[in-house]
Amino acid sequence: MISTEFEYARPKTLREAVRLLGRHGKSARILAGGTDLIGWLRDDLVKPDILIDIKGIGSLGKLSFRQNMLRIGAGVTITELTESRAVRTHFPLFVEMAGMLACTGIRNRATVVGNICSAVPCCDNGPVLMVYEAVLQVTGQEGDREIPMSEWFKGPRQTALRPGEIVTGVTVPKPAGRHAACFAKLKRYRGEDLAQASVAVLRSDSICRVAFGSVAPTPVRAPNIERILTSRMPPEAALEAAIDAIPKETSPITDLRSSKEYRGRMLGVMLERAVKTVASRLEGSGPAYGVNVLDDYTADAEGK
Amino acid sequence: MKKHEITMKVNGEVRSVIVEPNDVLLDVLREKLGIKSPKIGCERGDCGACTILLNGRTVRSCLVLAIEADGCEIVTVEGLGETLTPLQQAFLDNNAFQCGFCAPGMILTATELLQKNPTPDDDEIKEGISGNLCRCTGYQPIVDAIRTVSRSGKSGGRGKSGRSGRPHE
Amino acid sequence: MNKMHYVGQNEVRIDGLEKITGAARYVDDLEFGPNLLHAEIVASPYAHALITSIDTSEAEKVPGVVKVLTGKDFPYKFGLYMKDRYIFAQDRVRFAGEQVAAVIARSPKIAKQAAQKVKVTYEELTPVLDVDNALKPTAKLIHPELGAYPRVPWFFPKERTNIAHWRKTRKGDAEAAMREADVVLEDVYVVPRYAHCAIEPHVIVGLYDLAGRLTLWSASQSPFTQRNVFAETLASLGLSHKDIRVVTPYIGGGFGGKAGVSMEILGAALATAVRGSPVKVRWTREQEFCNTYQRQGLTAKLKMGVKRDGTIVALEHTLHFDAGAYVEYGANVVNAAGLSATGPYRVPNVKIDSLCIYTNLPPGGPYRGFGYSEFHFGLESHIDRLAEMIGMDPVAFRRHNAIREGDTLPYGAEMNPGNLVEAIDRVAADIGWGKKETPSRPGVSTGKGFSLFWKSPAMPPNAASSAFLKFNEDGSVNLMVSGMEIGQGFLTVMAQIAAEELALPVSKIRVETPDTDRNAYEWQTVGSHVTWGCGNAVRAAAREAREKMFDVVHRAYGFDPADLYLENEHVKSRAKPDFTLAYRDFVISGIQTPHGNFLGGPVLGSGMFMPEFTSATGDPETSQGGHPNVHYTVGAAAASVEVDRATGKVRVLKTSLAVDVGKAINPDLVNGQVVGGMVQGLATVLYEDMKFDERGKLLNPNFTDYKIPTARDIPDVVSPIIIETPQPDGPFGARGVGEHTMIPSAPIIANAVNDAVGVRIKSMPLTAEKIALEIAGTYADPHFTTGGRCKMPTEN
């Protein structure tokens, strides 16, 4: 039961949504899937005067893949994303991550864009969109602009979005050439949980991208680790050096879900398993996308 | 707060109701439409007791505003039919409930799972229902019940979902 | 015994159709019409504080608010075994979340808005948050009036301390025997608090009508006990028991959390303040965590001495229960543990001290396992370690010391029948004891762990059950009992017992949930005793009805009643094989005689049961002399696990549990208790954990951060094994099983993890984090920061 009182608008066009947002400013909240927002309303964590429901704007519900570019509209749910043939074929990392994000009943409602707009440090889409080097499309009364994922998160629950702006979608370029990826999520058990820590690794012949979740005020890329992993060091040595570099890239804390010590220790395990899994996937022998290498790790067993 | 009249198709019947913007769909179903099978368990999307089918997909009705559901189609356990579905029968046969409080949500979640994947294996069943908490049964009889229906489909379990982790070009 | 037709069969649950069609109604589903009022509770943000003022004026001004009430309106104490609680806090609050005021309004939204306008000012006191601090001589007294609280005669509070009850059990001479032992191990084990997490939160609707009748619709395991507590507490209103009615429709899980009276007192009290209108109090999930009962925390100090041949000679077990702010129910958990903390072992010399200690955490209370789940963790960990110290296989060690029928219990009475040795052997075989499983991949280690368990119902000596049944025109039966269907299948089991005695199918018997106006008395549905206690009452009721049927047939036809019997819904006579009389032909309308008149009439049966052999009169210094427990159910369990040495994650490959239920009235339902209880117990040892901050506030009052198992978190295999050594005073030989199945979960995992990776963790839960850091040697358990964890003082 929500006791905070607010009005509700369901604009049919983006223009109307922007106009409404301009009129109400900070007292308006955008409603997409609502799986975070409605909980916050119930707990009186936010007290908007109006909710602007963007699910009536047809263009925002679109998911497309053209010219090696995936475009995820702001209304696209996690389920719609994972059911897309293009995503399953070209962006399996989303499928791997989504399988560990909440549960069907939430994924059917929650949106990809909403997840990163909530911008909690443990948001699972954060590290994945970062390694894909996705770009957000934003519109407001001042016009349109794009924000790369690397500049999106500004702090816990803080983003680069300015008052009056709406995120309309996110574009995700398909990595060039032969590539493979892995998302690992440390959870308190196999069931649904917020990440104690997470890591996404994406590799091709030319690039290596690594991002972490839940171990800093925001999801973070790890440029030093990426540099080490793409150096000319032998793979085992590079991995060891990369693990040694983790403390430079992250700042885990102790909270309800984990101690700093465990997070720190597990980051090494996670990076190792993710990197090895990516390597085996690149060779065509890795586990199917969708396993959590922290629960069911097979790269070792297969001789990698 | 402005009041709004919304219209939904609920268990096959078109029904209109006056709501306030801050009315939660779960509360409106229970208190204004008299549909009692979606239960109040946690009111924050964690337990799944309030699960309903909204336009064919399970959602947590505690995390949906009633006004968002204007024009939508809703199915609850009451609307699955006058005779038991094979899945409900399997729940009965396997004692796949004890206190029964999670059963409506669990049955709807399993219904959606079987629609999407008529032959899930045990891992897929467990993943599929992992958002619906049951404190009584230890889940094993629920998995057994769903497996019974799964096997009555065209083929047996198809193994771990997805393909092997080949590289992508 | 003749072949049975219904008892021992896997009858379909009689509540099944309702539950899978959505037809089953729980309290919050009932309709009360547009006059229903809603209450919102104002709770204390502090764990320990004096209330300096409460200003309700702003809240009262909110349109739609009907009344705002505080402790001043209800200066009454209540409690089940000790009256140490108030309906609302009076001058002080003793835990964060305690109810201070209530707003009653026309809608839940208005009530919530107005509750935020109730202004309470506090003078914060230093909270007492753990048992060590609570026991210090300088500790702040949480209940300065403790000595004056009315209580049951078997509680022994220590005035001017925080010790609300101290159960002492003494047998033999533990101190002397310890000197004779070849090996002595002493250590401390810590168990945190846990939450029941029934998926249905507590809810109650109360209506005090204009004619003075008080009706409560309550999500409760204890309708009659609630009625009694409400009548006692609100005695000043002049309510008679007959004027109070408690109706309990289906409840969405109990596990002990809905036993006794916790938040329900608010429904009863508030109803009296808004006479003529029903008022609903429904707990949110957060309130469910913070202000119902919690399982109490335990710090257990164990000292056990054994001979080299593996014989246990002495046990000293000191249990410090963190019982929370009010112990009106929780003190009896402490009492139960204090009588039985030897576990199911022959221990000739025993010294048990079980202390119920007040702290400024939420009230402790009954939770499946009732003290036994708590102490078995330490005890069974300790047993494994002692076996290792003397070089004996832990299963052989347990088998050697296992309690047998006729052995002397810690308090002097005799052990009831039960085949623990068979349980041990069958579990050992089922789990493949002695065989090391092959790890599924590099980096993981496998291990197995074993545990015994026992438990007795903890009941007052005069806890009674009763039953009525009445025949209908078509020969079907309505059976009216007040045991509660909490998911275990109670209604079905009662129907099976009646069906067996009356020779009619279960489908012809309707049993529904209790209503204290209509149904027969039952103490409470707790302690795993209702199959046994209420089952006996149902059996007696069915037999009474049968005798009445025989009597009327005898009078109408002149047959000797001794020759009559029931079969397939007919009365038959061994003396006259061609005689047969269908129930439907006489159970209401009687039997017509040749004269045209009718004999007999509607057939009713009533039955009662009370364990007349029990007493709670043991010596307070030794517990010798009484017979506090009716019987123990015993069993054994084991786990096979795989531990990831890098992450610390435990995968439970298999658990096996054998329990001697005397007689499984419905084996499928027994299996349901085994699987459900085992999984609930595994969660307590693997991840569940209530976390409080340094001011006593619960940090994880939700399922986001208090993790209960999902379908992905169950063992690959849970294997139930039913053993049937009849209980002589049980219905068809049955004894209880509901709680027992969760008791061994914690030690089997602790022992299996130790077997797999060689780390002995002595504080629950054994999270992946704790295991990984312990393996790495970097874990500093806050409970064990000092050295000298164990010692062998009598090496010779």
Short mmCIF file of N, CA and C in Angstrom, two decimals, chain B residues 1 20-24 27 30-31 34-44 46-47 49 77-80 84 87-104 107 123 125-141 143 160, chain C residues 11-13 15-17 19-22 24-26 28-31 109 195-201 250-253 255 280 282-285 367-368 485-488 666 668-669 672-673 675-677 679-680 683 688 702-704 706 708-712 714-716 718:
data_model
loop_
_atom_site.label_atom_id
_atom_site.label_comp_id
_atom_site.label_asym_id
_atom_site.label_seq_id
_atom_site.Cartn_x
_atom_site.Cartn_y
_atom_site.Cartn_z
N MET B 1 -5.85 13.77 -5.11
CA MET B 1 -5.53 12.84 -6.21
C MET B 1 -6.75 12.64 -7.09
N GLU B 20 -7.36 5.25 -7.57
CA GLU B 20 -6.49 6.41 -7.40
C GLU B 20 -5.13 6.04 -7.96
N PRO B 21 -4.35 7.03 -8.39
CA PRO B 21 -3.06 6.69 -9.00
C PRO B 21 -2.16 5.86 -8.10
N ASN B 22 -2.26 6.03 -6.78
CA ASN B 22 -1.35 5.27 -5.91
C ASN B 22 -1.92 3.93 -5.47
N ASP B 23 -3.02 3.53 -6.04
CA ASP B 23 -3.55 2.19 -5.74
C ASP B 23 -2.69 1.13 -6.43
N VAL B 24 -2.30 0.13 -5.67
CA VAL B 24 -1.48 -0.95 -6.21
C VAL B 24 -2.42 -2.02 -6.80
N ASP B 27 -3.78 -4.73 -4.51
CA ASP B 27 -4.83 -4.29 -3.58
C ASP B 27 -6.16 -4.11 -4.29
N ARG B 30 -7.74 -7.49 -5.02
CA ARG B 30 -8.25 -8.14 -3.82
C ARG B 30 -9.43 -7.38 -3.21
N GLU B 31 -9.28 -6.07 -3.08
CA GLU B 31 -10.26 -5.31 -2.31
C GLU B 31 -11.41 -4.76 -3.17
N GLY B 34 -12.49 -8.33 -5.64
CA GLY B 34 -12.80 -9.56 -4.92
C GLY B 34 -12.04 -10.79 -5.39
N ILE B 35 -10.92 -10.56 -6.08
CA ILE B 35 -10.09 -11.68 -6.55
C ILE B 35 -9.03 -11.93 -5.48
N LYS B 36 -9.17 -13.03 -4.75
CA LYS B 36 -8.37 -13.18 -3.54
C LYS B 36 -7.17 -14.12 -3.69
N SER B 37 -7.02 -14.76 -4.84
CA SER B 37 -5.92 -15.73 -4.90
C SER B 37 -4.53 -15.08 -4.92
N PRO B 38 -4.36 -13.89 -5.51
CA PRO B 38 -3.03 -13.27 -5.35
C PRO B 38 -2.89 -12.80 -3.90
N LYS B 39 -1.83 -13.22 -3.24
CA LYS B 39 -1.69 -12.97 -1.80
C LYS B 39 -0.68 -11.87 -1.51
N ILE B 40 -0.85 -11.26 -0.35
CA ILE B 40 0.10 -10.26 0.11
C ILE B 40 1.15 -10.96 0.97
N GLY B 41 2.37 -11.03 0.47
CA GLY B 41 3.42 -11.73 1.21
C GLY B 41 4.53 -10.81 1.66
N CYS B 42 5.00 -9.95 0.75
CA CYS B 42 6.13 -9.10 1.13
C CYS B 42 5.98 -7.68 0.62
N GLU B 43 5.13 -7.47 -0.35
CA GLU B 43 4.86 -6.15 -0.93
C GLU B 43 6.11 -5.46 -1.47
N ARG B 44 7.11 -6.23 -1.85
CA ARG B 44 8.27 -5.62 -2.50
C ARG B 44 8.87 -6.53 -3.56
N ASP B 46 9.64 -9.67 -3.62
CA ASP B 46 10.59 -10.71 -3.27
C ASP B 46 9.99 -12.12 -3.24
N CYS B 47 8.69 -12.24 -2.95
CA CYS B 47 8.18 -13.58 -2.60
C CYS B 47 7.35 -14.24 -3.69
N ALA B 49 4.10 -14.31 -4.06
CA ALA B 49 2.76 -14.76 -3.68
C ALA B 49 1.66 -13.98 -4.42
N VAL B 77 -5.41 -17.51 -10.75
CA VAL B 77 -5.73 -18.94 -10.67
C VAL B 77 -7.24 -19.17 -10.83
N GLU B 78 -8.03 -18.22 -10.35
CA GLU B 78 -9.49 -18.37 -10.48
C GLU B 78 -9.89 -18.46 -11.94
N GLY B 79 -9.06 -17.91 -12.83
CA GLY B 79 -9.42 -17.83 -14.23
C GLY B 79 -8.81 -18.92 -15.09
N LEU B 80 -8.17 -19.91 -14.47
CA LEU B 80 -7.54 -20.96 -15.27
C LEU B 80 -8.56 -21.93 -15.85
N LEU B 84 -9.79 -28.55 -13.39
CA LEU B 84 -8.37 -28.40 -13.09
C LEU B 84 -7.54 -28.51 -14.36
N LEU B 87 -1.67 -29.16 -14.83
CA LEU B 87 -0.69 -28.72 -13.84
C LEU B 87 -1.31 -28.69 -12.44
N GLN B 88 -2.52 -28.15 -12.33
CA GLN B 88 -3.18 -28.14 -11.02
C GLN B 88 -3.39 -29.57 -10.51
N GLN B 89 -3.79 -30.43 -11.41
CA GLN B 89 -3.98 -31.83 -11.02
C GLN B 89 -2.67 -32.42 -10.51
N ALA B 90 -1.59 -32.07 -11.17
CA ALA B 90 -0.27 -32.59 -10.76
C ALA B 90 0.12 -32.02 -9.39
N PHE B 91 -0.25 -30.77 -9.14
CA PHE B 91 0.01 -30.19 -7.81
C PHE B 91 -0.74 -30.98 -6.75
N LEU B 92 -1.98 -31.34 -7.06
CA LEU B 92 -2.80 -32.10 -6.12
C LEU B 92 -2.19 -33.49 -5.89
N ASP B 93 -1.83 -34.14 -6.97
CA ASP B 93 -1.33 -35.51 -6.89
C ASP B 93 0.01 -35.60 -6.16
N ASN B 94 0.81 -34.54 -6.24
CA ASN B 94 2.16 -34.58 -5.68
C ASN B 94 2.29 -33.89 -4.33
N ASN B 95 1.15 -33.47 -3.75
CA ASN B 95 1.23 -32.67 -2.51
C ASN B 95 2.20 -31.50 -2.70
N ALA B 96 2.03 -30.80 -3.80
CA ALA B 96 2.98 -29.73 -4.14
C ALA B 96 2.62 -28.41 -3.44
N PHE B 97 2.06 -28.51 -2.28
CA PHE B 97 1.69 -27.35 -1.48
C PHE B 97 1.52 -27.89 -0.07
N GLN B 98 1.65 -27.03 0.91
CA GLN B 98 1.26 -27.43 2.27
C GLN B 98 0.27 -26.40 2.81
N CYS B 99 0.80 -25.23 3.22
CA CYS B 99 -0.15 -24.23 3.72
C CYS B 99 -0.99 -23.67 2.58
N GLY B 100 -0.48 -23.72 1.37
CA GLY B 100 -1.25 -23.31 0.20
C GLY B 100 -1.13 -21.84 -0.16
N PHE B 101 -0.41 -21.08 0.65
CA PHE B 101 -0.39 -19.63 0.44
C PHE B 101 0.39 -19.25 -0.82
N CYS B 102 1.42 -20.01 -1.13
CA CYS B 102 2.21 -19.69 -2.33
C CYS B 102 1.63 -20.35 -3.57
N ALA B 103 0.68 -21.27 -3.38
CA ALA B 103 0.25 -22.11 -4.50
C ALA B 103 -0.31 -21.33 -5.70
N PRO B 104 -1.19 -20.33 -5.49
CA PRO B 104 -1.70 -19.63 -6.68
C PRO B 104 -0.58 -19.00 -7.52
N ILE B 107 1.55 -21.76 -9.18
CA ILE B 107 0.88 -22.40 -10.32
C ILE B 107 0.93 -21.48 -11.55
N ASP B 123 16.58 -28.44 -13.87
CA ASP B 123 17.25 -27.16 -13.65
C ASP B 123 16.41 -26.01 -14.17
N ILE B 125 13.17 -26.02 -14.52
CA ILE B 125 12.00 -25.87 -13.64
C ILE B 125 12.39 -25.07 -12.41
N LYS B 126 13.51 -25.45 -11.81
CA LYS B 126 13.93 -24.75 -10.59
C LYS B 126 14.21 -23.28 -10.87
N GLU B 127 14.87 -23.02 -11.99
CA GLU B 127 15.14 -21.63 -12.34
C GLU B 127 13.82 -20.90 -12.57
N GLY B 128 12.92 -21.55 -13.25
CA GLY B 128 11.65 -20.91 -13.60
C GLY B 128 10.82 -20.50 -12.41
N ILE B 129 10.85 -21.31 -11.34
CA ILE B 129 10.02 -20.99 -10.18
C ILE B 129 10.82 -20.37 -9.04
N SER B 130 12.08 -20.04 -9.32
CA SER B 130 12.94 -19.61 -8.20
C SER B 130 12.53 -18.25 -7.63
N GLY B 131 11.67 -17.54 -8.31
CA GLY B 131 11.20 -16.27 -7.76
C GLY B 131 9.97 -16.40 -6.90
N ASN B 132 9.47 -17.62 -6.75
CA ASN B 132 8.29 -17.84 -5.92
C ASN B 132 8.70 -18.60 -4.68
N LEU B 133 8.60 -17.95 -3.54
CA LEU B 133 9.06 -18.57 -2.31
C LEU B 133 7.98 -19.46 -1.70
N CYS B 134 8.42 -20.64 -1.28
CA CYS B 134 7.56 -21.56 -0.55
C CYS B 134 8.33 -21.93 0.71
N ARG B 135 7.72 -21.78 1.87
CA ARG B 135 8.44 -22.06 3.11
C ARG B 135 8.14 -23.46 3.63
N CYS B 136 7.13 -24.12 3.04
CA CYS B 136 6.68 -25.39 3.62
C CYS B 136 7.28 -26.62 2.96
N THR B 137 7.24 -26.67 1.64
CA THR B 137 7.42 -27.96 0.98
C THR B 137 8.87 -28.35 0.73
N GLY B 138 9.78 -27.38 0.79
CA GLY B 138 11.14 -27.70 0.35
C GLY B 138 11.22 -27.86 -1.16
N TYR B 139 10.18 -27.44 -1.86
CA TYR B 139 10.12 -27.35 -3.33
C TYR B 139 10.11 -28.68 -4.08
N GLN B 140 10.65 -29.73 -3.49
CA GLN B 140 10.82 -30.96 -4.25
C GLN B 140 9.49 -31.45 -4.85
N PRO B 141 8.41 -31.47 -4.07
CA PRO B 141 7.14 -31.92 -4.67
C PRO B 141 6.62 -30.98 -5.75
N VAL B 143 8.61 -29.30 -7.87
CA VAL B 143 9.40 -29.65 -9.05
C VAL B 143 8.86 -30.97 -9.64
N LYS B 160 20.30 -28.75 -20.61
CA LYS B 160 20.64 -27.36 -20.25
C LYS B 160 20.31 -26.43 -21.41
N GLU C 11 -3.61 -40.94 1.45
CA GLU C 11 -4.86 -40.30 1.03
C GLU C 11 -4.57 -38.91 0.48
N VAL C 12 -5.35 -38.52 -0.53
CA VAL C 12 -5.23 -37.17 -1.09
C VAL C 12 -5.63 -36.16 -0.03
N ARG C 13 -4.89 -35.07 0.04
CA ARG C 13 -5.18 -34.05 1.06
C ARG C 13 -6.59 -33.50 0.89
N ASP C 15 -7.67 -30.73 1.93
CA ASP C 15 -7.66 -29.28 1.69
C ASP C 15 -7.06 -28.93 0.33
N GLY C 16 -6.77 -29.97 -0.46
CA GLY C 16 -6.01 -29.74 -1.69
C GLY C 16 -6.74 -28.94 -2.74
N LEU C 17 -7.96 -29.33 -3.00
CA LEU C 17 -8.69 -28.67 -4.08
C LEU C 17 -8.84 -27.17 -3.80
N LYS C 19 -6.88 -25.34 -2.11
CA LYS C 19 -5.61 -24.62 -2.15
C LYS C 19 -5.06 -24.45 -3.56
N ILE C 20 -5.37 -25.35 -4.45
CA ILE C 20 -4.82 -25.19 -5.80
C ILE C 20 -5.77 -24.47 -6.75
N THR C 21 -6.99 -24.21 -6.29
CA THR C 21 -7.91 -23.45 -7.15
C THR C 21 -8.02 -22.00 -6.72
N GLY C 22 -7.36 -21.66 -5.63
CA GLY C 22 -7.49 -20.30 -5.11
C GLY C 22 -8.73 -20.11 -4.26
N ALA C 24 -9.22 -21.43 -1.27
CA ALA C 24 -8.89 -21.40 0.16
C ALA C 24 -8.87 -19.96 0.65
N ARG C 25 -9.51 -19.74 1.77
CA ARG C 25 -9.58 -18.39 2.32
C ARG C 25 -8.70 -18.26 3.56
N TYR C 26 -7.87 -17.24 3.54
CA TYR C 26 -7.02 -16.90 4.67
C TYR C 26 -7.61 -15.63 5.29
N ASP C 28 -6.87 -12.58 5.67
CA ASP C 28 -6.91 -11.33 4.91
C ASP C 28 -7.84 -11.41 3.69
N ASP C 29 -8.28 -12.60 3.36
CA ASP C 29 -9.19 -12.77 2.21
C ASP C 29 -10.65 -12.60 2.61
N LEU C 30 -10.94 -12.61 3.89
CA LEU C 30 -12.34 -12.55 4.34
C LEU C 30 -12.89 -11.14 4.12
N GLU C 31 -14.16 -11.07 3.83
CA GLU C 31 -14.81 -9.78 3.59
C GLU C 31 -15.49 -9.29 4.86
N LYS C 109 -4.43 3.65 3.85
CA LYS C 109 -3.60 4.81 3.45
C LYS C 109 -3.70 5.92 4.50
N ALA C 195 14.29 -16.15 11.72
CA ALA C 195 12.89 -15.77 11.53
C ALA C 195 12.14 -16.91 10.86
N HIS C 196 10.87 -17.06 11.23
CA HIS C 196 10.05 -18.14 10.68
C HIS C 196 9.81 -17.98 9.18
N CYS C 197 9.47 -16.75 8.81
CA CYS C 197 9.24 -16.45 7.40
C CYS C 197 8.11 -17.26 6.78
N ALA C 198 7.03 -17.45 7.53
CA ALA C 198 5.81 -17.91 6.87
C ALA C 198 5.51 -16.89 5.78
N ILE C 199 5.02 -17.36 4.63
CA ILE C 199 4.82 -16.41 3.54
C ILE C 199 3.63 -15.48 3.83
N GLU C 200 2.68 -15.97 4.61
CA GLU C 200 1.58 -15.09 5.03
C GLU C 200 1.99 -14.34 6.29
N PRO C 201 2.00 -13.02 6.25
CA PRO C 201 2.28 -12.27 7.48
C PRO C 201 1.12 -12.41 8.47
N TYR C 250 -7.75 -20.92 7.09
CA TYR C 250 -6.41 -21.40 6.72
C TYR C 250 -5.35 -20.36 7.07
N ILE C 251 -4.17 -20.83 7.45
CA ILE C 251 -3.08 -19.89 7.64
C ILE C 251 -1.94 -20.23 6.69
N GLY C 252 -1.26 -19.18 6.26
CA GLY C 252 -0.19 -19.34 5.28
C GLY C 252 1.14 -19.62 5.94
N GLY C 253 1.17 -20.72 6.68
CA GLY C 253 2.42 -21.12 7.33
C GLY C 253 2.48 -20.62 8.76
N PHE C 255 5.00 -22.51 11.64
CA PHE C 255 6.35 -22.86 12.09
C PHE C 255 6.60 -22.41 13.53
N LYS C 280 -8.95 -4.22 11.38
CA LYS C 280 -7.92 -5.16 10.90
C LYS C 280 -6.52 -4.66 11.26
N ARG C 282 -2.83 -5.78 10.13
CA ARG C 282 -2.06 -6.68 9.27
C ARG C 282 -0.61 -6.27 9.29
N TRP C 283 0.24 -7.21 9.60
CA TRP C 283 1.67 -6.89 9.67
C TRP C 283 2.27 -6.79 8.27
N THR C 284 3.14 -5.82 8.09
CA THR C 284 3.95 -5.79 6.87
C THR C 284 5.06 -6.84 7.04
N ARG C 285 5.76 -7.11 5.97
CA ARG C 285 6.87 -8.07 6.09
C ARG C 285 7.91 -7.56 7.09
N TYR C 367 9.80 -21.68 17.66
CA TYR C 367 10.10 -21.88 16.23
C TYR C 367 10.42 -23.36 16.08
N ARG C 368 9.78 -23.96 15.08
CA ARG C 368 10.04 -25.35 14.73
C ARG C 368 11.39 -25.85 15.27
N GLU C 485 -4.77 -26.64 10.81
CA GLU C 485 -4.13 -27.04 9.55
C GLU C 485 -3.13 -25.94 9.21
N ILE C 486 -1.85 -26.21 9.48
CA ILE C 486 -0.84 -25.20 9.17
C ILE C 486 -0.02 -25.63 7.97
N GLY C 487 -0.57 -26.53 7.20
CA GLY C 487 0.14 -26.98 6.00
C GLY C 487 0.62 -28.42 6.14
N GLN C 488 0.70 -28.90 7.37
CA GLN C 488 1.28 -30.23 7.60
C GLN C 488 0.36 -31.35 7.14
N ASN C 666 -0.15 -41.08 7.29
CA ASN C 666 -0.13 -40.78 5.85
C ASN C 666 1.33 -40.60 5.44
N ASP C 668 3.02 -40.07 2.75
CA ASP C 668 3.38 -38.93 1.89
C ASP C 668 3.47 -37.64 2.70
N LEU C 669 2.57 -37.49 3.63
CA LEU C 669 2.60 -36.28 4.45
C LEU C 669 3.81 -36.28 5.38
N GLY C 672 6.58 -35.21 3.34
CA GLY C 672 6.48 -33.75 3.16
C GLY C 672 7.11 -33.01 4.32
N GLN C 673 6.91 -33.53 5.54
CA GLN C 673 7.53 -32.90 6.71
C GLN C 673 9.05 -33.08 6.67
N VAL C 675 11.06 -33.43 3.96
CA VAL C 675 11.70 -32.60 2.93
C VAL C 675 11.61 -31.12 3.31
N GLY C 676 10.42 -30.70 3.71
CA GLY C 676 10.24 -29.28 4.05
C GLY C 676 11.07 -28.87 5.25
N GLY C 677 11.08 -29.70 6.27
CA GLY C 677 11.84 -29.37 7.48
C GLY C 677 13.34 -29.37 7.22
N VAL C 679 14.90 -28.74 4.40
CA VAL C 679 15.29 -27.55 3.61
C VAL C 679 15.25 -26.30 4.49
N GLN C 680 14.24 -26.22 5.35
CA GLN C 680 14.16 -25.06 6.25
C GLN C 680 15.38 -25.03 7.18
N ALA C 683 18.73 -23.99 5.43
CA ALA C 683 18.85 -22.55 5.24
C ALA C 683 19.44 -21.88 6.48
N GLU C 688 20.75 -18.16 6.20
CA GLU C 688 19.86 -17.28 6.96
C GLU C 688 20.58 -16.73 8.18
N ASN C 702 13.64 -8.20 5.55
CA ASN C 702 12.99 -8.44 4.25
C ASN C 702 13.68 -9.61 3.56
N PHE C 703 13.02 -10.14 2.52
CA PHE C 703 13.58 -11.29 1.82
C PHE C 703 14.69 -10.88 0.84
N THR C 704 14.89 -9.58 0.67
CA THR C 704 16.02 -9.15 -0.16
C THR C 704 17.33 -9.50 0.54
N TYR C 706 17.32 -11.11 3.96
CA TYR C 706 17.21 -12.31 4.79
C TYR C 706 16.82 -13.41 3.81
N ILE C 708 15.77 -16.71 2.31
CA ILE C 708 15.21 -18.03 2.55
C ILE C 708 15.33 -18.82 1.24
N PRO C 709 15.34 -20.14 1.31
CA PRO C 709 15.68 -20.93 0.13
C PRO C 709 14.70 -20.72 -1.02
N THR C 710 15.24 -20.75 -2.22
CA THR C 710 14.43 -20.81 -3.43
C THR C 710 14.53 -22.24 -3.96
N ALA C 711 13.81 -22.49 -5.03
CA ALA C 711 13.83 -23.84 -5.61
C ALA C 711 15.24 -24.23 -6.07
N ARG C 712 16.08 -23.23 -6.31
CA ARG C 712 17.44 -23.54 -6.79
C ARG C 712 18.37 -23.93 -5.65
N ILE C 714 17.83 -26.17 -3.11
CA ILE C 714 17.53 -27.42 -2.39
C ILE C 714 18.58 -28.47 -2.74
N PRO C 715 18.76 -29.45 -1.88
CA PRO C 715 19.71 -30.53 -2.20
C PRO C 715 19.27 -31.26 -3.47
N ASP C 716 20.22 -31.90 -4.13
CA ASP C 716 19.86 -32.67 -5.32
C ASP C 716 18.88 -33.78 -4.93
N VAL C 718 16.73 -35.35 -1.41
CA VAL C 718 16.38 -35.43 0.02
C VAL C 718 15.67 -36.75 0.20
#
